[in-house]
Coordinates of C-alpha atoms (C1' of nucleotides) in Angstrom, one line a residue:
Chain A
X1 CA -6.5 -89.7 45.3
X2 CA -6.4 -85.7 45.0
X3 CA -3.4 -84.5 43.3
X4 CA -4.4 -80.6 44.1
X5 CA -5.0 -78.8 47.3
X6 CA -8.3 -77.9 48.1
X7 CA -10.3 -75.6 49.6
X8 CA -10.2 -77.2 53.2
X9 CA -9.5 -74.7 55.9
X10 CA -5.9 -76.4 56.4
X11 CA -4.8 -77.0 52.9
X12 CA -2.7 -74.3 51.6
X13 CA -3.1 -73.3 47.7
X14 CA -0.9 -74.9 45.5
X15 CA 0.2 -71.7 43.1
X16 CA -1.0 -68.4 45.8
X17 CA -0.3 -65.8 43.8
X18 CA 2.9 -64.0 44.9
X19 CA 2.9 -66.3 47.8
X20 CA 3.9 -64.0 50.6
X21 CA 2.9 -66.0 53.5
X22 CA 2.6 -65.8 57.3
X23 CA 3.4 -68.8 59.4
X24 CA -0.8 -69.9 59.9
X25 CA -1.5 -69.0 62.8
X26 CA 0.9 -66.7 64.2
X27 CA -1.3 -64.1 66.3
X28 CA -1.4 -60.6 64.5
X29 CA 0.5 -57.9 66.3
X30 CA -2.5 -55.8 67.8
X31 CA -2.4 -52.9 66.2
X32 CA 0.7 -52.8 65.0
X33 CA 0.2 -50.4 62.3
X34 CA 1.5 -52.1 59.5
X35 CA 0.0 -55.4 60.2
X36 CA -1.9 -54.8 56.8
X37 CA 1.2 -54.3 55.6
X38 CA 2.4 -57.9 56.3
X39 CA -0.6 -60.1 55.7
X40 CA -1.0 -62.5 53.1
X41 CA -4.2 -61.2 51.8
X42 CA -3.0 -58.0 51.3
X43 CA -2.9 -58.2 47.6
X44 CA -6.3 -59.3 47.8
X45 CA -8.1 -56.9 50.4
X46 CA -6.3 -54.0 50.3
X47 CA -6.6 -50.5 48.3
X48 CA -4.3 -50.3 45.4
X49 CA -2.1 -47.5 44.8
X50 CA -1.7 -46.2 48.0
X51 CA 1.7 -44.9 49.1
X52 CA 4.1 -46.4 51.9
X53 CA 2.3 -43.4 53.9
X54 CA -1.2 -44.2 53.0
X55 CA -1.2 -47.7 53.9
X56 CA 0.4 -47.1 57.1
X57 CA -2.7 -44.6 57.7
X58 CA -5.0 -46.9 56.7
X59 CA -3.6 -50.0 58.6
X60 CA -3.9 -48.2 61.9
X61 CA -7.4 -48.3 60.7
X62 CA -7.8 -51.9 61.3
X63 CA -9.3 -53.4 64.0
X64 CA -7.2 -56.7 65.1
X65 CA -8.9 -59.8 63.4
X66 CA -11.8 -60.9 65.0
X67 CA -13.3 -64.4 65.2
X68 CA -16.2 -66.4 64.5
X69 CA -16.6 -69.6 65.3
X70 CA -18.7 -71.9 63.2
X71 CA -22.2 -70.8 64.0
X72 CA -22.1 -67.7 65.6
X73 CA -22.9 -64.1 63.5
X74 CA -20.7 -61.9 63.3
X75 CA -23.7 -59.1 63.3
X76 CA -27.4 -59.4 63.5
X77 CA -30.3 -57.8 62.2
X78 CA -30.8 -54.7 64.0
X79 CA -27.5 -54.4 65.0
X80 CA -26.0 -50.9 64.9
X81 CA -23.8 -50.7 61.5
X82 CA -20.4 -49.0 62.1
X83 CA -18.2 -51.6 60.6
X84 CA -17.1 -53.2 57.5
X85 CA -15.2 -56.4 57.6
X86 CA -12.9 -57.7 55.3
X87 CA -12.5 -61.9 55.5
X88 CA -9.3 -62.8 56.5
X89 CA -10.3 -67.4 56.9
X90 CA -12.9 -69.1 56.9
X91 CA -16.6 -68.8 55.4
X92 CA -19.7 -66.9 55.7
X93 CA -22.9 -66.7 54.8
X94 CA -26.0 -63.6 54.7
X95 CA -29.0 -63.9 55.2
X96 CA -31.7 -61.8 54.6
X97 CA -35.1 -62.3 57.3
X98 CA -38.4 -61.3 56.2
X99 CA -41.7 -61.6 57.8
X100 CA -43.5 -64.8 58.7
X101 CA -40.1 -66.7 59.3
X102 CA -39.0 -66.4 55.4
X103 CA -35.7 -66.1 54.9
X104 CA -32.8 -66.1 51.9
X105 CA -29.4 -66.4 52.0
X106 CA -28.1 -63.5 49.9
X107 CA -24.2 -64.5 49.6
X108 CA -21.3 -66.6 50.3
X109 CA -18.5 -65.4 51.4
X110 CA -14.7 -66.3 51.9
X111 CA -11.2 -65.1 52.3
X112 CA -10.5 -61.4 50.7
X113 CA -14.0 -60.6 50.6
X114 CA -15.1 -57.7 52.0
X115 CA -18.6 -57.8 53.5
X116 CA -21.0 -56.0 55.5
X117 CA -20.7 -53.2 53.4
X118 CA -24.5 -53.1 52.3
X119 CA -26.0 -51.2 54.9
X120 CA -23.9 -47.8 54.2
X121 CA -26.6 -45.0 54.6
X122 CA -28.5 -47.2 57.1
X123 CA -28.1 -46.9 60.5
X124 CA -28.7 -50.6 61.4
X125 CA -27.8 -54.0 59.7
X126 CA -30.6 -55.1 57.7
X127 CA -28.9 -58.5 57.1
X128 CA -27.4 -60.8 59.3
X129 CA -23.6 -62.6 58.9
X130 CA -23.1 -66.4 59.8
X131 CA -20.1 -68.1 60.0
X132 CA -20.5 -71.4 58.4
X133 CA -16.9 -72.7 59.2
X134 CA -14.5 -70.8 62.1
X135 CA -13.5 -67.4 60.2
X136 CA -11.4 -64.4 61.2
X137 CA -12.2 -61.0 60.1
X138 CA -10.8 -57.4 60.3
X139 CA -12.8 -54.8 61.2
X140 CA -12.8 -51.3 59.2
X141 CA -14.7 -48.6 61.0
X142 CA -16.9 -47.2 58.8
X143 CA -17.4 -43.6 60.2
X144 CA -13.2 -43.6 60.0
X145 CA -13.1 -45.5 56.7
X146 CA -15.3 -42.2 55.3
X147 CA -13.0 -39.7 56.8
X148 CA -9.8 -41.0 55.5
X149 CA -11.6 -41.6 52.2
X150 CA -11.7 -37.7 51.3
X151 CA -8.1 -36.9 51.3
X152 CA -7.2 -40.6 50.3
X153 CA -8.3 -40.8 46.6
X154 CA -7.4 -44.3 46.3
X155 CA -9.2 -45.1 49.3
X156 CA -12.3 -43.9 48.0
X157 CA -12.3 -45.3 44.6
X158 CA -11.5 -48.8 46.3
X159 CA -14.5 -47.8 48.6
X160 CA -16.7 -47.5 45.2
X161 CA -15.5 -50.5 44.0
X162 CA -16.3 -52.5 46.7
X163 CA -20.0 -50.7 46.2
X164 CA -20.1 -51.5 42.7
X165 CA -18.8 -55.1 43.0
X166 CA -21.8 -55.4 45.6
X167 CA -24.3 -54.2 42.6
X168 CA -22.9 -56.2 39.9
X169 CA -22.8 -59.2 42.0
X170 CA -26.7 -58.2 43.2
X171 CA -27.9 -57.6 39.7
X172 CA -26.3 -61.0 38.6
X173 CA -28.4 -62.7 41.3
X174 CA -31.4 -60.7 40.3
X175 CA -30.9 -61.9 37.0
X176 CA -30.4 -66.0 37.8
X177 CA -33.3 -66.1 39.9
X178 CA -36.0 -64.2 37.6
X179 CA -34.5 -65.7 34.2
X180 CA -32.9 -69.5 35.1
X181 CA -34.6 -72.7 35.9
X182 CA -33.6 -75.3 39.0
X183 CA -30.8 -76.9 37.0
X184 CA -29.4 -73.8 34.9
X185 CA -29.1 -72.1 38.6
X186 CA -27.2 -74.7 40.2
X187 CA -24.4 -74.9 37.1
X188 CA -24.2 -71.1 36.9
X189 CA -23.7 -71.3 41.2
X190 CA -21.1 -74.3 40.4
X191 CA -19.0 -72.2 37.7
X192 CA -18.9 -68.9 39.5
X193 CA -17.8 -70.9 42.8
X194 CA -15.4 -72.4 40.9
X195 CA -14.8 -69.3 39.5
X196 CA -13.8 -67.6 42.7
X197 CA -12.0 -70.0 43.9
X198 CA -9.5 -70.4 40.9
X199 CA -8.8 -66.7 41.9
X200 CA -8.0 -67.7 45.2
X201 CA -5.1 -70.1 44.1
X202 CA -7.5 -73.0 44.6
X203 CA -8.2 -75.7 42.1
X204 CA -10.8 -75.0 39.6
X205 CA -12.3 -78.2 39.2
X206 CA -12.6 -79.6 42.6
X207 CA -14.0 -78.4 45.3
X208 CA -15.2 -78.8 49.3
X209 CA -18.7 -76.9 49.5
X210 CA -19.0 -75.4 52.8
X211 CA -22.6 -74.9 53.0
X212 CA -25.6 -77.3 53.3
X213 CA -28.1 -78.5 50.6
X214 CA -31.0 -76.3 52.0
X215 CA -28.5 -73.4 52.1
X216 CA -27.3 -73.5 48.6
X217 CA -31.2 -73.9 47.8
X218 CA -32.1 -71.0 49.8
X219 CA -29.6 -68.8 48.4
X220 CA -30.9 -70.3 44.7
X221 CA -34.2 -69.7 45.2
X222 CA -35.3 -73.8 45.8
X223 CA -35.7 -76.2 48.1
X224 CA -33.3 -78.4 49.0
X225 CA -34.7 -81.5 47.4
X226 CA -34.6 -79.6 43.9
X227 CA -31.3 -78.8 45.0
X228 CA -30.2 -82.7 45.4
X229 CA -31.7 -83.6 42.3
X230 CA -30.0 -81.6 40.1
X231 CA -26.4 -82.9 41.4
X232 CA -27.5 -86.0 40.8
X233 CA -28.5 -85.4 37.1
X234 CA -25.7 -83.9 36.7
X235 CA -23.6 -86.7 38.1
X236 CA -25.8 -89.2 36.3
X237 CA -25.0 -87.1 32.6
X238 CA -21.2 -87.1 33.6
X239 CA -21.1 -83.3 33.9
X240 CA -19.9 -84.0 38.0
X241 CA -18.6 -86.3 40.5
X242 CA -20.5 -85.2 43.6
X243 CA -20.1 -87.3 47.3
X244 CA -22.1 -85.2 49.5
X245 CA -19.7 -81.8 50.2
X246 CA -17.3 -82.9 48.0
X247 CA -17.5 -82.0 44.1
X248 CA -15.4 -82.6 40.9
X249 CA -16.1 -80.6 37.5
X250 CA -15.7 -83.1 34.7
X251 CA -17.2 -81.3 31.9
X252 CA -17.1 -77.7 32.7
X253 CA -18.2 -76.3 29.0
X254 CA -21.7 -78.8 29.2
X255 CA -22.1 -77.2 32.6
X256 CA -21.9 -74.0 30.5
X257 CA -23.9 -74.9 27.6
X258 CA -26.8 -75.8 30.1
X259 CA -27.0 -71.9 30.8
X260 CA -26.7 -70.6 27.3
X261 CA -29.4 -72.7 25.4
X262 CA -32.8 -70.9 25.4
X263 CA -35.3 -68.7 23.6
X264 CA -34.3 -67.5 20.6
X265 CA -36.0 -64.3 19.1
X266 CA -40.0 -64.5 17.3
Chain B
X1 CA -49.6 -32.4 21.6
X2 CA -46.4 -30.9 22.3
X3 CA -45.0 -28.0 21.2
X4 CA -41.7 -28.7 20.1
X5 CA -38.8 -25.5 20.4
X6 CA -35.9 -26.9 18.1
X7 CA -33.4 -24.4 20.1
X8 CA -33.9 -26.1 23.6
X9 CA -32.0 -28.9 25.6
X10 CA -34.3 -31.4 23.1
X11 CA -32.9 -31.1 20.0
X12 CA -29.1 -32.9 22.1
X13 CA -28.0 -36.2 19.6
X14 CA -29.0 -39.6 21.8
X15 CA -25.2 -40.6 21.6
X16 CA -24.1 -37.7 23.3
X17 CA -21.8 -39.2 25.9
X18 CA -19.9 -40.4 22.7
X19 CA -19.8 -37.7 21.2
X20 CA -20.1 -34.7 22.9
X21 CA -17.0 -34.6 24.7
X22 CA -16.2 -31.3 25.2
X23 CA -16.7 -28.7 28.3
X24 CA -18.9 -31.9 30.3
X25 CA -20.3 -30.2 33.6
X26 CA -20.0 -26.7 32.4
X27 CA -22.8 -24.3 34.0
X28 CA -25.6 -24.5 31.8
X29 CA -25.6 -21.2 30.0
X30 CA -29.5 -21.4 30.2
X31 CA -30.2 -21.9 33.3
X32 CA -28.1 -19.8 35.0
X33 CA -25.7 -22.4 37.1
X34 CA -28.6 -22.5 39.8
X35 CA -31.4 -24.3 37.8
X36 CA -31.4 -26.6 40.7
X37 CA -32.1 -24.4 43.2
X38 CA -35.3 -23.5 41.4
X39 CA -36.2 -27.2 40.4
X40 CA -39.2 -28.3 41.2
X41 CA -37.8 -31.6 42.3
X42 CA -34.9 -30.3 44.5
X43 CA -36.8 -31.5 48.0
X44 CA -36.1 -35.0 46.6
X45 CA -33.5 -35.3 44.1
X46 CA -30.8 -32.6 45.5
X47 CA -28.7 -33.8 48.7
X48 CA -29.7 -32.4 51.7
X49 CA -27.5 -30.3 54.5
X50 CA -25.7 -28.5 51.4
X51 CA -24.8 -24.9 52.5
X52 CA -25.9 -22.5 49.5
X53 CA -22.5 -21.8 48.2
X54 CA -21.9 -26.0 47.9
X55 CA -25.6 -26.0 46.6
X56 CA -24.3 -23.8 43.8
X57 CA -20.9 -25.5 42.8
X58 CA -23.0 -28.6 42.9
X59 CA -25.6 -27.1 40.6
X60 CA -23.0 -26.6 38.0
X61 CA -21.9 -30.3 37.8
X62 CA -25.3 -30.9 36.1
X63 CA -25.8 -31.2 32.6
X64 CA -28.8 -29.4 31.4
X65 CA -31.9 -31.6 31.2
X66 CA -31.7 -34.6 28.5
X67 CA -35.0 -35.6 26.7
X68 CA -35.6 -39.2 25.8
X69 CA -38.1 -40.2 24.4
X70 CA -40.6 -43.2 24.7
X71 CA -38.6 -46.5 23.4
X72 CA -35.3 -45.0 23.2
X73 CA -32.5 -45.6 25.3
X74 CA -30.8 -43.3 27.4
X75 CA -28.0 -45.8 27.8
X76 CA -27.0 -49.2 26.4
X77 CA -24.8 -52.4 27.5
X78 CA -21.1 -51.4 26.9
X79 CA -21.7 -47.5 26.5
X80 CA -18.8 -45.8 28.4
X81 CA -20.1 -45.1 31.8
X82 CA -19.6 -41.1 32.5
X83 CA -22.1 -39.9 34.3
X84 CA -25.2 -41.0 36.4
X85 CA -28.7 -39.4 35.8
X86 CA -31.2 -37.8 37.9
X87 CA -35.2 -38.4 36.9
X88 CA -36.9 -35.0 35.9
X89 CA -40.2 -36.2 34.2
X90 CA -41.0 -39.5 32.8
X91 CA -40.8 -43.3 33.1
X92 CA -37.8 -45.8 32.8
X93 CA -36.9 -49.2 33.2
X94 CA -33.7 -50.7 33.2
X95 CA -32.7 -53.6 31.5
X96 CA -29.9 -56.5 32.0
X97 CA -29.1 -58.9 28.9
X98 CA -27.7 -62.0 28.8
X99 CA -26.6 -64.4 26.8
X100 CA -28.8 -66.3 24.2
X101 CA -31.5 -63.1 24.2
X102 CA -32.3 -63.6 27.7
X103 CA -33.2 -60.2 29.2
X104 CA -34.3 -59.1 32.7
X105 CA -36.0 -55.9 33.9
X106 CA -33.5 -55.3 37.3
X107 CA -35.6 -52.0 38.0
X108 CA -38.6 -49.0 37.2
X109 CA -37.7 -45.5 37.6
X110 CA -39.6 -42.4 37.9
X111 CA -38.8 -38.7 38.8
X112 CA -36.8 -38.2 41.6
X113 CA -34.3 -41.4 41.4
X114 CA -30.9 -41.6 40.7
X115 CA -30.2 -44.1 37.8
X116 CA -27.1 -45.5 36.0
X117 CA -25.3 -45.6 39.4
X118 CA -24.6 -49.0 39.0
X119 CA -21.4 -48.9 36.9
X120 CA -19.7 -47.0 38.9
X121 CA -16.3 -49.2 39.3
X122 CA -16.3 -50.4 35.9
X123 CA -15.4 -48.4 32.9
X124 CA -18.9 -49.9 31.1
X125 CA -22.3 -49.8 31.6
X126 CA -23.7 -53.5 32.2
X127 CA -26.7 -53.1 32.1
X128 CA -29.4 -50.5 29.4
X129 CA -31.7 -47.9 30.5
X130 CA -34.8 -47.8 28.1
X131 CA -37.5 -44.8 28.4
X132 CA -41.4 -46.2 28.5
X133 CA -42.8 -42.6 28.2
X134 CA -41.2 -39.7 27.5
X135 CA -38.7 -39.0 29.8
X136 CA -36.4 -36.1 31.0
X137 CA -33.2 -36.4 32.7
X138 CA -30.4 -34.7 34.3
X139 CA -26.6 -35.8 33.8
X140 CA -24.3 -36.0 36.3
X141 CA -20.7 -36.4 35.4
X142 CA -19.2 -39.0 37.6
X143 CA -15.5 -38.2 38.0
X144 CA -16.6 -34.6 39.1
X145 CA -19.0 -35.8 41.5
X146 CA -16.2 -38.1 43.2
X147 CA -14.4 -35.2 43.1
X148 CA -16.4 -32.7 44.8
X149 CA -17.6 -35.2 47.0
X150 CA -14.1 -35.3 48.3
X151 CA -14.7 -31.5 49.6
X152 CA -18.1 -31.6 50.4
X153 CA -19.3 -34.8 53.3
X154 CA -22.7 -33.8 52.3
X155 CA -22.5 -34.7 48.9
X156 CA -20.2 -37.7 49.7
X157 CA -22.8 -38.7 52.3
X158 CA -25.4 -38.5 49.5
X159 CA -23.7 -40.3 47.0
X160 CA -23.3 -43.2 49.4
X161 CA -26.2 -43.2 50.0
X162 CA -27.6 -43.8 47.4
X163 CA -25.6 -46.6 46.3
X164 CA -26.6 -48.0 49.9
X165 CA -30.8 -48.0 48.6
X166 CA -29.2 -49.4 45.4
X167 CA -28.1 -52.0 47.6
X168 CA -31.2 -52.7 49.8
X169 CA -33.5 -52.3 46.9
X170 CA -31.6 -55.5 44.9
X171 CA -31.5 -57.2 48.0
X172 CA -35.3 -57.0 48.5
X173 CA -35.7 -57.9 44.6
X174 CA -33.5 -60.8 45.2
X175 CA -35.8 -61.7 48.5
X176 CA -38.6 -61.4 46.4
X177 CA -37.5 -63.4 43.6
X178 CA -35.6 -66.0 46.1
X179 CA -38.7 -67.1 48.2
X180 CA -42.1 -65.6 46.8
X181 CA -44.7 -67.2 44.3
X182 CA -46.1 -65.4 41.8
X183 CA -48.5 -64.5 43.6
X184 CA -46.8 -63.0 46.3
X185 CA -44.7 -61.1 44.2
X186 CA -47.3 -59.3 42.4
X187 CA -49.2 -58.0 45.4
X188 CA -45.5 -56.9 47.0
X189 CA -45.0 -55.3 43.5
X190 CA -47.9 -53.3 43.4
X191 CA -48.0 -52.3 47.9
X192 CA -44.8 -51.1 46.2
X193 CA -45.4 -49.3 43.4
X194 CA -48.2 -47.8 46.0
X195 CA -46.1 -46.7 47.9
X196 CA -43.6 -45.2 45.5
X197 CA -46.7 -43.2 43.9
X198 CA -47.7 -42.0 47.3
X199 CA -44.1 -40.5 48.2
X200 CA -44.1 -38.4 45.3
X201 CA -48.2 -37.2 46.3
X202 CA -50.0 -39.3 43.7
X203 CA -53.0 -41.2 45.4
X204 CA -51.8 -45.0 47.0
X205 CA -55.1 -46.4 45.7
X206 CA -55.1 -45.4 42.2
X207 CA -52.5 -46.0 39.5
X208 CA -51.7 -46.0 36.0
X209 CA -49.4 -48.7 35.2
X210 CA -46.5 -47.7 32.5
X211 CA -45.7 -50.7 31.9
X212 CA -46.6 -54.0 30.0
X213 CA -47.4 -57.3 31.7
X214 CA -44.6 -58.4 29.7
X215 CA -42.6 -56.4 31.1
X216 CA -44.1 -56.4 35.0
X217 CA -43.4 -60.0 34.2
X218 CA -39.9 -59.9 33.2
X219 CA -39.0 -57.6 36.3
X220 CA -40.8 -60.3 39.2
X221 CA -39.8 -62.7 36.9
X222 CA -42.4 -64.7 35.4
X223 CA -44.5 -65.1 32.5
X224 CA -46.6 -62.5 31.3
X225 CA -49.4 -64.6 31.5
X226 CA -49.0 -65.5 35.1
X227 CA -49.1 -61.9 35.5
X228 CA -52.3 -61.3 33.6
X229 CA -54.2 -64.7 35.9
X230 CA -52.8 -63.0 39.2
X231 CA -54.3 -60.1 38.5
X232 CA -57.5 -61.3 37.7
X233 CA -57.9 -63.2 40.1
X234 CA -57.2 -60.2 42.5
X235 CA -60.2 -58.9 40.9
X236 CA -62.3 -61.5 41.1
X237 CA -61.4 -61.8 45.3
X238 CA -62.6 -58.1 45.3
X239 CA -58.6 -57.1 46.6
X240 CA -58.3 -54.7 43.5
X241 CA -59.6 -53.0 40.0
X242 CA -57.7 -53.8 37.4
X243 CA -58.8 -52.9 33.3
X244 CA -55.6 -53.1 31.7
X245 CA -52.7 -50.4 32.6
X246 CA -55.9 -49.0 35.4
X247 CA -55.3 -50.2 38.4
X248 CA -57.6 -49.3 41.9
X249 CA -56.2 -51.1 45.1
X250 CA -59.6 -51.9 47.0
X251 CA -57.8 -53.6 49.8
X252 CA -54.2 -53.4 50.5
X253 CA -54.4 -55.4 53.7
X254 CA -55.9 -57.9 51.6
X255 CA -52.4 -58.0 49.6
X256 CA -50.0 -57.2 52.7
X257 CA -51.6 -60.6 54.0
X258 CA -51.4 -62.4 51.3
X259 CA -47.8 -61.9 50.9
X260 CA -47.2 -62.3 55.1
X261 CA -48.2 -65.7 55.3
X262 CA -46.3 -69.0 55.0
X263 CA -43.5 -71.2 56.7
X264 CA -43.7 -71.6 60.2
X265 CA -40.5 -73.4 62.0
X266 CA -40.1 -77.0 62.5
Chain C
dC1 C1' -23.5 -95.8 70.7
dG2 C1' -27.4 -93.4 69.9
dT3 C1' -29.4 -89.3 68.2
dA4 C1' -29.7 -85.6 65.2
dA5 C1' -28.7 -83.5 61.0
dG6 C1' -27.9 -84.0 56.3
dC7 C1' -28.6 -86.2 51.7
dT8 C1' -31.0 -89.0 48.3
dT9 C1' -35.0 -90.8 46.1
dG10 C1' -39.8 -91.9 45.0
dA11 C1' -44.7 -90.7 44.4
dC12 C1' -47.8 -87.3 44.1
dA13 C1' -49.6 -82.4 44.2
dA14 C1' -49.3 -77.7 43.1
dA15 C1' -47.6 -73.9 40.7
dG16 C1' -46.2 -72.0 36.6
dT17 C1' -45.3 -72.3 31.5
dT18 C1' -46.5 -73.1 26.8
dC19 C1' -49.5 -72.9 23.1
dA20 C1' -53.4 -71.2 21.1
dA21 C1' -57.4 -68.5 20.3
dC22 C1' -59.6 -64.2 20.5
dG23 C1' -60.9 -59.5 21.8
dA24 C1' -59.4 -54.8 22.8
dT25 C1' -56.5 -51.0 22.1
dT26 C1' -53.1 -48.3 19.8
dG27 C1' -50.7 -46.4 16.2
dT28 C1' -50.0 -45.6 11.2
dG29 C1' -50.3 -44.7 6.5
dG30 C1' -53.5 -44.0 2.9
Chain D
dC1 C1' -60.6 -39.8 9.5
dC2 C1' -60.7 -44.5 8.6
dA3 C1' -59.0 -49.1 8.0
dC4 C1' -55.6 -52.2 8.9
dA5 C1' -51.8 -54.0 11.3
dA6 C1' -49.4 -54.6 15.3
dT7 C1' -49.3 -54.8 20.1
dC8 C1' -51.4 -55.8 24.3
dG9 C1' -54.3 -58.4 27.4
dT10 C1' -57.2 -62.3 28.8
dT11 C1' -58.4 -67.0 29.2
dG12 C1' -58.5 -72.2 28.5
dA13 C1' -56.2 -76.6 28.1
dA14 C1' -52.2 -79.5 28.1
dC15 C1' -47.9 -80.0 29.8
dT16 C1' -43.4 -79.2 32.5
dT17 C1' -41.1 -77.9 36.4
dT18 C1' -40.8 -77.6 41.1
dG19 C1' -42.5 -78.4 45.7
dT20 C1' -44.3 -81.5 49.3
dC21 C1' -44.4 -85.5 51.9
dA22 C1' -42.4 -89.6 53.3
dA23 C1' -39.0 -93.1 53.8
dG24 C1' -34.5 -94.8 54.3
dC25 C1' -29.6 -94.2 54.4
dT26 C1' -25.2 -92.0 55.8
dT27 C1' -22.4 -89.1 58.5
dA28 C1' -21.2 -86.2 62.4
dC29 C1' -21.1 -85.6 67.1
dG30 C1' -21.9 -85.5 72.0

DNA sequence: CGTAAGCTTGACAAAGTTCAACGATTGTGG
DNA sequence: CCACAATCGTTGAACTTTGTCAAGCTTACG
């Protein structure tokens, strides 16, 4: 029934760009100092422009890959911050905890992301990580990652990058939830997943979600209910095929003109 | 009224990143190479552990003050991001647009914050930065700041920073916009705004608001007339004063609890 | 195989928006 | 300096959107 890969945990991409691959699963040598060097991701996760040299440096950096199983946080509120993590597999969630039990999932995260990078300048995580599926990451001392920075200029503008990329992504958010209703959030969440995933060498119209009704609802800004509804307008209007976690873009560009109609000037 | 000296930093063209290319971060002629040393605002806006010879290299990265004025814009969407500002004197907001005229207010700014830091990583500015009183800024030119941040930790230290409250501050807008109702979100704006004020040695109980309701709408991210019923009816409960841009908080607890309850598990 | 978790749907309630009217304030040009 | 226009703020009433509660169904899992 599916003629393209998708985003399940054992299905390869059909066109990875510049396919360098590792046999899945083969253990990373500890340490090794140029394991960065070998990964698959590394066109993804790593600094451009850095000399033989400099990458060298900087993969001694790494900590070996670390993982999560399904479930379990990778940090917690309060936790001391001295880490950033790039995602190697699997898929993650943050969550943000505020008083009386409120809480809102503030991102989605997958393979070549890099995350836990908001609490620079803090001493302590002010968000928490989950793994929603088993995940492996690599660890990038932060203290270390600062240090190296200063006489590696292309360390530090991938460093700003990363910051910026958090900001944009943040004021995007900011923006869906103050300007977009229910059904205008969930297409805009729809295209930018599929979106990231096209990146990834994944198929752009079909897709496994990895997270929960109330999740994608929490991280939306509604409940779950709303959440449910909307797919199945959508489905109903032909815009999607949606079976539970599994979804199917039919009309992408309706999806798209949901957003885009509204108020006009005077 | 003002007296207006035609001579002084005032009398700079609006468009100057555009077109005043030449000589950016030279030492101000008129003040000396040290002005910030002498500012009035250094406690706040200057990093902090800078020895006094960094303190002066530092001080002559900064363009001499910027005025704009009330309703212009000290940047816009697509300008060519050079430099990031520091708040001298004024009131600003800054503004995201989207498609089909929709707009969102993603932040207020007053003396003492850093703004326009958000590009950094893109060549662009994304989003516009729009005076609502007459305002007075100093530039910072970007590519020598990552570059003398590269010699001095302190300054690197403060540049992350404050990309790190950049950070915490959208994630506490998206927290607010995610899971609060209207309500809720205008008492959390205004404990805010309190506490903001009080920082900078204005009184917490007594305000002047700068901007519209239109605009405190936009930024919490509903309608201006939501805005306008919330605050009456914080009136009318006795929490605060409001006659139009006067505000008087007569019970902050009042608000704090209003915002701290809801959703208990199970 | 039974229980828990997740998803969908309906009926109703609550929150927020829209439209409209009107008063107050501000700013501008005569 | 005044008069007029424009902007801003408040409030009511009708309406729309979203949330809440409840039921039933499916799927996953121990």
């Amino acid at each position: 029934m599916h003629t393209r890969a998708l985003n399940t945990p054992t299905a390869m991409p059909v066109s990875f760009p510049r396919s360098e691959r590792l046999a899945p699963g083969v253990a990373n040598p500890a340490l090794g100092g140029n394991a960065c060097t070998r990964c698959r991701l590394r066109q993804r996760c790593l600094p451009t422009g850095l000399s033989e040299e400099n990458l060298r440096e900087f993969s001694t950096l790494i900590f070996s890959p670390r993982r999560v199983k399904a479930g379990q946080a990778l940090y917690r509120a309060g936790d001391a911050f001295d880490a950033i993590y790039l995602v190697r597999r699997g898929f993650l969630k943050s969550i943000m905890l505020g008083e009386a039990g409120r809480e809102q999932i503030t991102g989605f995260h997958t393979e070549g992301d890099v995350v836990g990078i908001d609490a620079i300048g803090s001493e302590r995580r002010t968000t928490e990580m989950v793994a929603l599926e088993d995940s492996e990451v690599c660890g990038i001392p932060y203290a270390r990652l600062e240090d190296m920075s200063r006489h590696i200029p292309a360390l530090q503008r991938y460093l700003h990058r990363q910051l910026s990329e958090e900001i944009v992504r943040n004021h995007s958010m900011m923006f869906l939830l103050g300007t977009m209703r229910a059904e205008e959030r969930l297409a805009s969440f729809l295209l930018s997943l599929s979106e990231r995933l096209t990146a990834r060498g994944f198929s752009p119209s079909e897709f496994i979600l990895r997270m929960t009704r109330e999740e994608i609802g929490s991280f939306l800004g509604m409940k779950l209910e709303t959440v449910s509804r909307a797919f199945s307008k959508f489905q109903r209007e032909g815009m999607i095929l949606v079976e539970s976690k599994h979804v199917r873009l039919l009309d992408p560009e309706a999806l798209q003109r949901l957003i885009g109609r509204q108020a006009q000037p005077q």
